PDB file of C-alpha atoms and ligand atoms in Angstrom:
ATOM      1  CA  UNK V   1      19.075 -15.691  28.638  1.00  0.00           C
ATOM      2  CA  UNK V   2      16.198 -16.817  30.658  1.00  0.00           C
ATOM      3  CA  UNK V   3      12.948 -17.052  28.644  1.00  0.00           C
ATOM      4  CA  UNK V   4       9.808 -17.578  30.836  1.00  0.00           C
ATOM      5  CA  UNK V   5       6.438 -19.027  29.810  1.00  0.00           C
ATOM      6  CA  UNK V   6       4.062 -16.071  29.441  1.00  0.00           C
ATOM      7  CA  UNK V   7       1.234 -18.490  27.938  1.00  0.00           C
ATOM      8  CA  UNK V   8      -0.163 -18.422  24.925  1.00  0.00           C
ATOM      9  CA  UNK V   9      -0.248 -14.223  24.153  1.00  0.00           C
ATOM     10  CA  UNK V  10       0.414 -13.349  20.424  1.00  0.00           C
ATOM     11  CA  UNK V  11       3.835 -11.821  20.118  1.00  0.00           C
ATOM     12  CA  UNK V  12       2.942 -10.840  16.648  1.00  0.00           C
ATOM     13  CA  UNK V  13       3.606  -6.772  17.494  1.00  0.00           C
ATOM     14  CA  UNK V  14       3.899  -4.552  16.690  1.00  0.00           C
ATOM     15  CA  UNK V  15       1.415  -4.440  13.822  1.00  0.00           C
ATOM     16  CA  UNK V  16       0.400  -1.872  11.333  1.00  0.00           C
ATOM     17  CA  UNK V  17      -2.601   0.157  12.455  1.00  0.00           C
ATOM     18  CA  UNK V  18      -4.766   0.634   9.125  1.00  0.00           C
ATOM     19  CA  UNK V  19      -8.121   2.437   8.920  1.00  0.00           C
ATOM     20  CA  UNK V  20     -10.818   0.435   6.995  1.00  0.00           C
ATOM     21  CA  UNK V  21     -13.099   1.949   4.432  1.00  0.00           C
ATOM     22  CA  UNK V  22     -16.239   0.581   3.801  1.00  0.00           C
ATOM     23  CA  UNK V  23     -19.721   1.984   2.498  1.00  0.00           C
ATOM     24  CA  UNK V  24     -22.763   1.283   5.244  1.00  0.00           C
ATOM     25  CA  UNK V  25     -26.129   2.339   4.893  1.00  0.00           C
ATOM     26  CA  UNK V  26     -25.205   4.422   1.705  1.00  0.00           C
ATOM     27  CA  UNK V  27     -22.087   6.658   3.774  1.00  0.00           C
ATOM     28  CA  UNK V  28     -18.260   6.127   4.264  1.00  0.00           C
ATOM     29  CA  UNK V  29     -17.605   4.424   7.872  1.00  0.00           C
ATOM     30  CA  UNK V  30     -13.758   4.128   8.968  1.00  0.00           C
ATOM     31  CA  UNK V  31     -12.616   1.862  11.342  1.00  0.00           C
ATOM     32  CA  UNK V  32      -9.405   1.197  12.992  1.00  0.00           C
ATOM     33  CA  UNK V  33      -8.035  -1.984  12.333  1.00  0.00           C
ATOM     34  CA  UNK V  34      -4.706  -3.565  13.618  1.00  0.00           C
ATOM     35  CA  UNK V  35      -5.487  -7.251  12.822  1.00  0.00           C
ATOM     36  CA  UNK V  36      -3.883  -7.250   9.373  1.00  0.00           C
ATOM     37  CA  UNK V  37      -2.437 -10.352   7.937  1.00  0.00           C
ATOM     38  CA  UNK V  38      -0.488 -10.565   4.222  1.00  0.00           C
ATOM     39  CA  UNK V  39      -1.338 -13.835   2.668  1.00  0.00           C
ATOM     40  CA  UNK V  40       0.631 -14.246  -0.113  1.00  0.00           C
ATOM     41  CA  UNK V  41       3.041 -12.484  -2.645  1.00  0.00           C
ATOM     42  CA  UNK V  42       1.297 -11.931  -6.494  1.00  0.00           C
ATOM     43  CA  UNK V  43       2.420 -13.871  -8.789  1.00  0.00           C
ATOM     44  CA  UNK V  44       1.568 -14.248 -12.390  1.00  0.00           C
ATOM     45  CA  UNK V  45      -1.940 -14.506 -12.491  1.00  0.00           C
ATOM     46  CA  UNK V  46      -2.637 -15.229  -8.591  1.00  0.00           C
ATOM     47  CA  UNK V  47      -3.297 -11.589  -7.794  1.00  0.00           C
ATOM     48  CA  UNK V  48      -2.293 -10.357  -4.232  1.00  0.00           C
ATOM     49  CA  UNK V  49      -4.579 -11.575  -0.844  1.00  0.00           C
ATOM     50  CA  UNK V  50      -4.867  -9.725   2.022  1.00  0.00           C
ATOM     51  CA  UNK V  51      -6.960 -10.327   5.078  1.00  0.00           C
ATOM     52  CA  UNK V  52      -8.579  -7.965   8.132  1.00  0.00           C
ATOM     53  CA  UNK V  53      -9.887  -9.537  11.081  1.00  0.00           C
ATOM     54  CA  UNK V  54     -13.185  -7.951  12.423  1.00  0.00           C
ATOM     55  CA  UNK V  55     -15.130  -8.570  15.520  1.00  0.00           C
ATOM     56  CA  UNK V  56     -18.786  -9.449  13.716  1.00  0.00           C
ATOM     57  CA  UNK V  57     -20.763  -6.694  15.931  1.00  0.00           C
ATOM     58  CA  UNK V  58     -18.695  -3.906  14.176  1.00  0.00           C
ATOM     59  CA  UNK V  59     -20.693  -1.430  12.042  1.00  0.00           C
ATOM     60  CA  UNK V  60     -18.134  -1.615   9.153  1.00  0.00           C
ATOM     61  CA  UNK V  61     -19.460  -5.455   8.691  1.00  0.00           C
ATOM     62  CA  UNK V  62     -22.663  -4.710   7.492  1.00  0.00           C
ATOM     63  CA  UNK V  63     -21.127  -2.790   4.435  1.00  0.00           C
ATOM     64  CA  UNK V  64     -18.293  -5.182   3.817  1.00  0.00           C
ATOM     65  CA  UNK V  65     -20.678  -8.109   3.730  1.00  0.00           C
ATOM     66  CA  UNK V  66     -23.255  -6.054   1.544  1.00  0.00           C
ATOM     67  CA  UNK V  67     -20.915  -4.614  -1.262  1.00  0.00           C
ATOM     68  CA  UNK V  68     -17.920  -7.214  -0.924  1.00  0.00           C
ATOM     69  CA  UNK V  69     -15.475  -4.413  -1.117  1.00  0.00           C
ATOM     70  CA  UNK V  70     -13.573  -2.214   1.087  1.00  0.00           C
ATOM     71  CA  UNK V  71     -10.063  -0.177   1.414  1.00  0.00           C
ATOM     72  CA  UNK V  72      -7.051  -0.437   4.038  1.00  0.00           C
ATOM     73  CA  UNK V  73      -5.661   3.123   4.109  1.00  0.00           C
ATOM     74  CA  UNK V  74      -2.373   3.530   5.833  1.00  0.00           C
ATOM     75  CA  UNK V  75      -2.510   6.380   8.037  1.00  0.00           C
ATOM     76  CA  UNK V  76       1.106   8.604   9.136  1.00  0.00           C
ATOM     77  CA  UNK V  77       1.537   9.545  12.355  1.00  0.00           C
ATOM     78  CA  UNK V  78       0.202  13.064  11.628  1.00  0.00           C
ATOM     79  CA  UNK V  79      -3.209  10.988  11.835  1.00  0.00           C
ATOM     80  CA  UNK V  80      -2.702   9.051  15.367  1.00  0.00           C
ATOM     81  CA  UNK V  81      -5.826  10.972  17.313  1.00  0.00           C
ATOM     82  CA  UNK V  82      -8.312  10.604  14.160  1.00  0.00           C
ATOM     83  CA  UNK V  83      -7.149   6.983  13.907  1.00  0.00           C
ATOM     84  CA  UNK V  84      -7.605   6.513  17.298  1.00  0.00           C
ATOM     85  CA  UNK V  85     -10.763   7.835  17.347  1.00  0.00           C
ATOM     86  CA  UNK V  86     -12.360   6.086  14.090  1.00  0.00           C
ATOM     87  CA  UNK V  87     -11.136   3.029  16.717  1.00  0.00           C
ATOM     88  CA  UNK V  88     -12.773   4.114  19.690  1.00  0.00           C
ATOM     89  CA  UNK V  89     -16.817   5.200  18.910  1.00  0.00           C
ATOM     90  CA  UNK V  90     -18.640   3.015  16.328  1.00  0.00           C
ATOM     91  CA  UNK V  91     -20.163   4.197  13.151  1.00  0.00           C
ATOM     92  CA  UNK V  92     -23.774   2.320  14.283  1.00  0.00           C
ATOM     93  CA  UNK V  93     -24.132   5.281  17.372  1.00  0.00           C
ATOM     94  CA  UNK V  94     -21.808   8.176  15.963  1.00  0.00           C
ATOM     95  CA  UNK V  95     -21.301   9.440  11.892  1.00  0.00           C
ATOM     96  CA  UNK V  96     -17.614   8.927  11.182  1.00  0.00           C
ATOM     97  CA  UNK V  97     -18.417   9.773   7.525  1.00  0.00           C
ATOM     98  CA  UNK V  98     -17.011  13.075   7.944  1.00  0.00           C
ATOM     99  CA  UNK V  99     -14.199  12.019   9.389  1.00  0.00           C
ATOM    100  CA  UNK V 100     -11.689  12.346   6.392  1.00  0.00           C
ATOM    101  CA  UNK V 101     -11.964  13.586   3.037  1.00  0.00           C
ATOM    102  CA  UNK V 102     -12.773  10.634   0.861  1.00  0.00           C
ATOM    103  CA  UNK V 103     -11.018   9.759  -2.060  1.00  0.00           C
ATOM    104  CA  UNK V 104     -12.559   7.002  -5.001  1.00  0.00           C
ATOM    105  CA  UNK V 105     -10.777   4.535  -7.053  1.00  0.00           C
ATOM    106  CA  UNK V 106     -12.303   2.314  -9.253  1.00  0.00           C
ATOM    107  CA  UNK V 107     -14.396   0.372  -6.923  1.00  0.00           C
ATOM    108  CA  UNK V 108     -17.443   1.220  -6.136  1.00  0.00           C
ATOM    109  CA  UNK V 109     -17.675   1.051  -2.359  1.00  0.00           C
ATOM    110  CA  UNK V 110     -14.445   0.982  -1.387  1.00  0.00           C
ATOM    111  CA  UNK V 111     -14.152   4.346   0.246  1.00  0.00           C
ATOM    112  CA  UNK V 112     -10.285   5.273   0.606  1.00  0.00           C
ATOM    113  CA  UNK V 113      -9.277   8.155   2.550  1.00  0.00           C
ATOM    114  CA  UNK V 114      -7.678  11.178   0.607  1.00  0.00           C
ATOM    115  CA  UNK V 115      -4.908  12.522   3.272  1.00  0.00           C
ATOM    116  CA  UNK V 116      -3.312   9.140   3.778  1.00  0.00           C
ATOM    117  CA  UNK V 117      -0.074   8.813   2.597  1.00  0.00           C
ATOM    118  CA  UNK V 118      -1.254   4.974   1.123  1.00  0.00           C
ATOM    119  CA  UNK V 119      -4.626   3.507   0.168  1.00  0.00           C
ATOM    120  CA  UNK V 120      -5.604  -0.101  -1.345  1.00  0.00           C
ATOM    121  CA  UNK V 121      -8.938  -0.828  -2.927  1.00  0.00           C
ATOM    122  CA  UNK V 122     -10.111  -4.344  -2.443  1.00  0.00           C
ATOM    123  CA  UNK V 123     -12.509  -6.924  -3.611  1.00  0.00           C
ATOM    124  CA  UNK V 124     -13.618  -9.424  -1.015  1.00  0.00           C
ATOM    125  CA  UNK V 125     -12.281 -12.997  -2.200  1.00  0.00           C
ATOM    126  CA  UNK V 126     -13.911 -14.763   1.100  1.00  0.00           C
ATOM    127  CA  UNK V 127     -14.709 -14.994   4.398  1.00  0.00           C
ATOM    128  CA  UNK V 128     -13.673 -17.082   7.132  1.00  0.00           C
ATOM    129  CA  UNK V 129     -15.449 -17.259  10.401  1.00  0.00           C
ATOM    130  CA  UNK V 130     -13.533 -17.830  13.853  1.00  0.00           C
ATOM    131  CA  UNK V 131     -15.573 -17.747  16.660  1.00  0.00           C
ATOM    132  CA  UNK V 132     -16.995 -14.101  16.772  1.00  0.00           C
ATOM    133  CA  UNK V 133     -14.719 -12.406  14.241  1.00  0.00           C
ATOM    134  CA  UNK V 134     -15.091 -12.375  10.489  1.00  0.00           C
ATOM    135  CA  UNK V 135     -11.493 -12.631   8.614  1.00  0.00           C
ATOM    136  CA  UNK V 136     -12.302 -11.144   5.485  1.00  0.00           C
ATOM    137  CA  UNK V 137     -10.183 -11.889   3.031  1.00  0.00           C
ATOM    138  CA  UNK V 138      -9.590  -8.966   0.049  1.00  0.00           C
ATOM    139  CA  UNK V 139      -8.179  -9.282  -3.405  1.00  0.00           C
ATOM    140  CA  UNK V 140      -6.108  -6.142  -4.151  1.00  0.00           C
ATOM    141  CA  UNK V 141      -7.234  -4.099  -7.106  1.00  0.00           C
ATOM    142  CA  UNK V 142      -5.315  -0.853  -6.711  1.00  0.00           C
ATOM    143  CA  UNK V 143      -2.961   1.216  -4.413  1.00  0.00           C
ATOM    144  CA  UNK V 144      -2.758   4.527  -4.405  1.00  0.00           C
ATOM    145  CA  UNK V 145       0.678   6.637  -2.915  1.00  0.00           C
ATOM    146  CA  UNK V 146       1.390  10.442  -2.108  1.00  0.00           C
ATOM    147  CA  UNK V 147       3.620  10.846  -4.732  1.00  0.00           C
ATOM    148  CA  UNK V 148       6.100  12.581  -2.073  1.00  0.00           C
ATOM    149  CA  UNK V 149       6.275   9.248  -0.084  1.00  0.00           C
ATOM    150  CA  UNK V 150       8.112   7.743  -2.690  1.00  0.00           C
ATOM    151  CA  UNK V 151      11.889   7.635  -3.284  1.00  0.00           C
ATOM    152  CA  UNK V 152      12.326   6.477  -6.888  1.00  0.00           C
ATOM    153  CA  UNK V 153       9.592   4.425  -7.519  1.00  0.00           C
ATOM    154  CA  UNK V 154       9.305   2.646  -4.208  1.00  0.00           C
ATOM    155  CA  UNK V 155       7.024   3.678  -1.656  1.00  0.00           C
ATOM    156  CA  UNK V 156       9.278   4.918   1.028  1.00  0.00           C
ATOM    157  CA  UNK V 157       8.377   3.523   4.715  1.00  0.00           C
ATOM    158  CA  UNK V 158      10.253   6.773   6.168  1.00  0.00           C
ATOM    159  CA  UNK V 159       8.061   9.293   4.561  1.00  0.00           C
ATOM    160  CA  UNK V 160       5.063   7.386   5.011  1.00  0.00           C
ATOM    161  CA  UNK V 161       5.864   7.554   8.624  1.00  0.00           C
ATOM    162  CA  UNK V 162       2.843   4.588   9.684  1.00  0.00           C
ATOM    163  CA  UNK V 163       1.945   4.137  13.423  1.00  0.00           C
ATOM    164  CA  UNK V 164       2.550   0.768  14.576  1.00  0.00           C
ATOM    165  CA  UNK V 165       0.323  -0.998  17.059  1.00  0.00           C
ATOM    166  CA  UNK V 166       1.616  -2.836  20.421  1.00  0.00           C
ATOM    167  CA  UNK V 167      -1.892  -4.634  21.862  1.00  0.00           C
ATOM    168  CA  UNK V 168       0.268  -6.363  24.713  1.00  0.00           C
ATOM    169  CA  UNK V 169       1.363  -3.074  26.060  1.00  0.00           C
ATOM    170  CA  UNK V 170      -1.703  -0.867  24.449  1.00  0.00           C
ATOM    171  CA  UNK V 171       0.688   1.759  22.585  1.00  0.00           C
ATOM    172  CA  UNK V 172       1.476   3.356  19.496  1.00  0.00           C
ATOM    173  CA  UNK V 173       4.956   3.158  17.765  1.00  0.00           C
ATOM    174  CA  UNK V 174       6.523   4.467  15.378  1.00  0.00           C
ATOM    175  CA  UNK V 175       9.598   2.826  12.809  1.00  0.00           C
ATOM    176  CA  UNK V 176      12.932   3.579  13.645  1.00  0.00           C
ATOM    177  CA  UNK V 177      15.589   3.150  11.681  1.00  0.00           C
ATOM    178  CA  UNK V 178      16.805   0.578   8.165  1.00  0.00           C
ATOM    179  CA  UNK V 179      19.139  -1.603  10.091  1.00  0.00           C
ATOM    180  CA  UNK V 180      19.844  -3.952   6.736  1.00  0.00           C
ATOM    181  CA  UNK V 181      19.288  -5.347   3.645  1.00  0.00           C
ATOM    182  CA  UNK V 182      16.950  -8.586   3.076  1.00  0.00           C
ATOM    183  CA  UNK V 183      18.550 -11.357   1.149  1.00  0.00           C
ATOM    184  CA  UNK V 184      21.964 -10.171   1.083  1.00  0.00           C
ATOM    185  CA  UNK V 185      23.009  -9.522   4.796  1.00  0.00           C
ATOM    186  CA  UNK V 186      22.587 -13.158   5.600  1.00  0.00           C
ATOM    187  CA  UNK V 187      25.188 -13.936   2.888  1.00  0.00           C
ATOM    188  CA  UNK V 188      27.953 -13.046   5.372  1.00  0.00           C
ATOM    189  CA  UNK V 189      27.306 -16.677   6.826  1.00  0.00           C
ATOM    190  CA  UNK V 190      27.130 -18.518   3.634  1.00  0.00           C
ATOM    191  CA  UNK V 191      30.159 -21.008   3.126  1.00  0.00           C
TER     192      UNK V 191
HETATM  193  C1  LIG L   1      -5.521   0.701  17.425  1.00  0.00           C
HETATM  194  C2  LIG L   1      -6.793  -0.072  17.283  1.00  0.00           C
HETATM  195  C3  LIG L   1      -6.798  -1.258  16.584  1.00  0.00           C
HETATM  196  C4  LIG L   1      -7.975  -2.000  16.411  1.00  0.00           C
HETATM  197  N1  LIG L   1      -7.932  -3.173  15.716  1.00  0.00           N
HETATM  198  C5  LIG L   1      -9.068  -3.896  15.579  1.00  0.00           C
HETATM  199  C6  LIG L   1      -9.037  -5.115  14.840  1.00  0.00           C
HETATM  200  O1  LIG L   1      -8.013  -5.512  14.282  1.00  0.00           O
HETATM  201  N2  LIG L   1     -10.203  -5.818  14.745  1.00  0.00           N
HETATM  202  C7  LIG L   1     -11.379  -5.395  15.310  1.00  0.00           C
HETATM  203  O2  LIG L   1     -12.400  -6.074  15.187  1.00  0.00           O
HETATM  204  N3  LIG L   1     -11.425  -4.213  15.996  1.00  0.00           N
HETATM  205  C8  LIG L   1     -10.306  -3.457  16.130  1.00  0.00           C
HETATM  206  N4  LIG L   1     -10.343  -2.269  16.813  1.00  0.00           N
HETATM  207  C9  LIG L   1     -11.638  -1.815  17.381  1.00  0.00           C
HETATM  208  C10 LIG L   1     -12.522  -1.082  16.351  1.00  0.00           C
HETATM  209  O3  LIG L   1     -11.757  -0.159  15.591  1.00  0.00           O
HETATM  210  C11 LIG L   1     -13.634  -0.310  17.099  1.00  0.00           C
HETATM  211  O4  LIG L   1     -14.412  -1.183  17.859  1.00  0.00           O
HETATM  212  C12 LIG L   1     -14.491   0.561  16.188  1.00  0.00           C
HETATM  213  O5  LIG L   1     -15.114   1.546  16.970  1.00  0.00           O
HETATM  214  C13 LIG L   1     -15.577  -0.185  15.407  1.00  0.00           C
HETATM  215  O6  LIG L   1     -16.118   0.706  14.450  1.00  0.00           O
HETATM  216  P1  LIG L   1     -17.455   0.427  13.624  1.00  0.00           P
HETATM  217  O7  LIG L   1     -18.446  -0.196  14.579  1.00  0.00           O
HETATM  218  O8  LIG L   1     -17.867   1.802  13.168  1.00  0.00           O
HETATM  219  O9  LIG L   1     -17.137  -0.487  12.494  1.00  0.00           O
HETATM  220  C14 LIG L   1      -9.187  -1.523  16.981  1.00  0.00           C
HETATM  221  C15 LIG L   1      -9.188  -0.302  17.680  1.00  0.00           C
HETATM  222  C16 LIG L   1      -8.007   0.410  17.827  1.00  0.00           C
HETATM  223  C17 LIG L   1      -8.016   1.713  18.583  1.00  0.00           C
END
């Protein structure tokens, strides 16, 4: 193998595209969002942390900051243009409000989005500013499946069918197929 230096490009993809929910100016706004991080596992009382990354001159901001909640809805494939597009025009020129059918949880004014397959309310825990993007950073209150996306009990990464993000090659993706099992296929090398 011959690896060569490509400089310092994030090889983190692909990622999961999401669409964020967030109340501005008293309406829904979506917005496409591919900077996704999962900071922790819950555990006993330490509920579970996860973080978007927005540029600060988004729309979405405004309602984030105001009401300190929001939702990441997982959108299937069936949903690629209208995810694109919630990604492409900006809720401060154009009304994405009618985008999707909205669907409430307990929050308040965290706007989740009926027709995906999986939606998570969350309360914002903090912010952390790099440069021109606000991370925020939401406690998880509540997820919400299609009841036909699950096999058993477990939410079923097949059915949900997500669209994955490439940013170094600007595509969409989608999963293939389960190639193992965590925590047991490694035991073949165990002495
Ligand atoms: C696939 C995809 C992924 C995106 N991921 C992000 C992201 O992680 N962070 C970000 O700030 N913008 C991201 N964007 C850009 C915003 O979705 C876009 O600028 C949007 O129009 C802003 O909407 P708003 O101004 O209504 O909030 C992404 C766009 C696309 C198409």
């Amino acid at each position: 193998m011959n690896r060569v230096n490509i400089d310092a490009k994030n090889g983190l993809y692909p990622s999961l595209t999401t669409i964020v929910g967030a109340d501005v100016k008293g309406k829904p706004n979506w917005i496409t969002i591919a900077h996704v991080g999962i900071l922790n596992h819950a555990h006993g009382d330490v509920p579970q942390y996860l973080s978007i990354g927005l540029h600060s001159n988004h729309y979405s901001n405004i309602g984030i900051n105001e009401h300190k909640e929001f939702s990441i809805n997982i959108p299937s494939q069936k949903m690629l243009v209208a995810t694109d597009y919630a990604g492409l025009v900006t809720g401060e020129k154009v009304d994405k409000s009618e985008l999707f059918e909205v669907a409430r949880g307990e929050l308040a004014h965290a706007p989740m989005i009926a027709d995906c397959p999986l939606s998570m309310e969350l309360r914002l825990h903090d912010t952390v500013v790099l440069g021109p993007h606000e991370i925020f950073i939401g406690e998880l209150v509540n997820t919400y499946i299609d009841e036909t996306c699950l096999t058993g009990k477990k939410p079923d990464l097949k059915k949900i069918d997500p669209i994955l993000f490439d940013f170094m090659a600007h595509e969409y993706w989608s999963i293939g197929e389960r190639t193992g099992k965590p925590w047991r296929d490694g035991k073949a090398l165990k002495k």
